Coordinates of C-alpha atoms in Angstrom, one line a residue:
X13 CA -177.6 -30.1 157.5
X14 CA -180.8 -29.9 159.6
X15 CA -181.7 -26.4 162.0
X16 CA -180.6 -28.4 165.0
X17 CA -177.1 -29.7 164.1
X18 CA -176.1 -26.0 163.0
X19 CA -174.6 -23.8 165.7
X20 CA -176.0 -20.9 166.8
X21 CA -174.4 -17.3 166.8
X22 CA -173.8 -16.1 170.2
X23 CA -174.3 -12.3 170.0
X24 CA -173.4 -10.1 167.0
X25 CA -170.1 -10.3 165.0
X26 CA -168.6 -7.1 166.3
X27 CA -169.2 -5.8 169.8
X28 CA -169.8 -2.0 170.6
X29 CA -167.6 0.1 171.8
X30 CA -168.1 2.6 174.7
X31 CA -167.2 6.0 173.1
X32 CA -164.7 7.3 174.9
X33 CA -164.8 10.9 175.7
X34 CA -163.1 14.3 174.2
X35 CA -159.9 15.1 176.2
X36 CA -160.0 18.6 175.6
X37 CA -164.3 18.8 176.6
X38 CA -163.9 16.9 179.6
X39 CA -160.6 18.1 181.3
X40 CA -161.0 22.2 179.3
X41 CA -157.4 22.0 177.7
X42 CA -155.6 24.3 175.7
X43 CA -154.5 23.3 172.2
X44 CA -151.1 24.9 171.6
X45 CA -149.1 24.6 168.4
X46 CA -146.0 25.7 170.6
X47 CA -146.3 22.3 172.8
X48 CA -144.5 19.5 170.8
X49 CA -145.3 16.8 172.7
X50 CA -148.7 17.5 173.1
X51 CA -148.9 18.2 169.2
X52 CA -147.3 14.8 168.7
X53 CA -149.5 12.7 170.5
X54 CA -152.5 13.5 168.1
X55 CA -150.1 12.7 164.9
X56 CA -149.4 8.9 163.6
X57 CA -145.8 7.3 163.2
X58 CA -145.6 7.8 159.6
X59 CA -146.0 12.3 160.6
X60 CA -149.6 12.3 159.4
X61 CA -152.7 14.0 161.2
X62 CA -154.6 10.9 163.9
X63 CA -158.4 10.7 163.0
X64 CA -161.0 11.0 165.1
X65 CA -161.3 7.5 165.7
X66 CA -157.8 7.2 167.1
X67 CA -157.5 10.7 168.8
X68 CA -160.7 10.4 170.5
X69 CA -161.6 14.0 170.2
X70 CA -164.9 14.9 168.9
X71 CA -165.1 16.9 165.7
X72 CA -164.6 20.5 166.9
X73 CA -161.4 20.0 168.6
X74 CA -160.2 17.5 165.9
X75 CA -160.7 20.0 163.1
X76 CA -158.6 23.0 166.1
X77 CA -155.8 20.0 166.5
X78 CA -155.2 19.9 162.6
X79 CA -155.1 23.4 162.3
X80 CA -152.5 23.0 165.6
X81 CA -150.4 20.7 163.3
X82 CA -150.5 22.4 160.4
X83 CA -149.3 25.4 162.0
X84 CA -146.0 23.6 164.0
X85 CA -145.3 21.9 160.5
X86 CA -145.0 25.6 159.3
X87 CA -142.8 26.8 161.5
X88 CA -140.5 23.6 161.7
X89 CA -141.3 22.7 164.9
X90 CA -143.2 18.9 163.7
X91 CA -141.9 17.2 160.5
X92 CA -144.0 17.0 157.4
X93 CA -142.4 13.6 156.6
X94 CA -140.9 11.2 159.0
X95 CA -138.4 8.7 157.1

């Protein structure tokens, strides 16, 4: 197969995403362990803690919202295990 006959690539293979913004830096929110449904949000189906990729917070607040869950699992408030 000559140079010509070949097709060429049209860009890269995977596009960049714009990196969204931390919820709590931009809007100045409280994390509270108290607030189910906030606390919720930031965990997956399966109960476990969302990474940063899928929470979107940056690194401080994500290491403050597992604390946040770690304390409402405590108390019985979020489950450890959802079935």
């Amino acid at each position: 197969m000559t140079r010509e006959a070949r097709k060429p690539k049209s860009g890269g293979q995977f596009k960049k995403r714009k990196k969204k913004p931390c919820v709590f830096c931009v809007d100045q929110k409280e994390i509270d362990y108290k607030d189910i449904g906030f606390v919720k949000r930031f965990m997956t189906d399966r109960g476990k803690i969302a990474p940063r990729r899928l929470s979107g917070c940056c690194a401080l607040h994500q290491r403050m919202i597992a604390k946040a869950v770690k304390r409402a699992r405590q108390i019985g408030l979020a489950p450890f295990v959802v079935d």
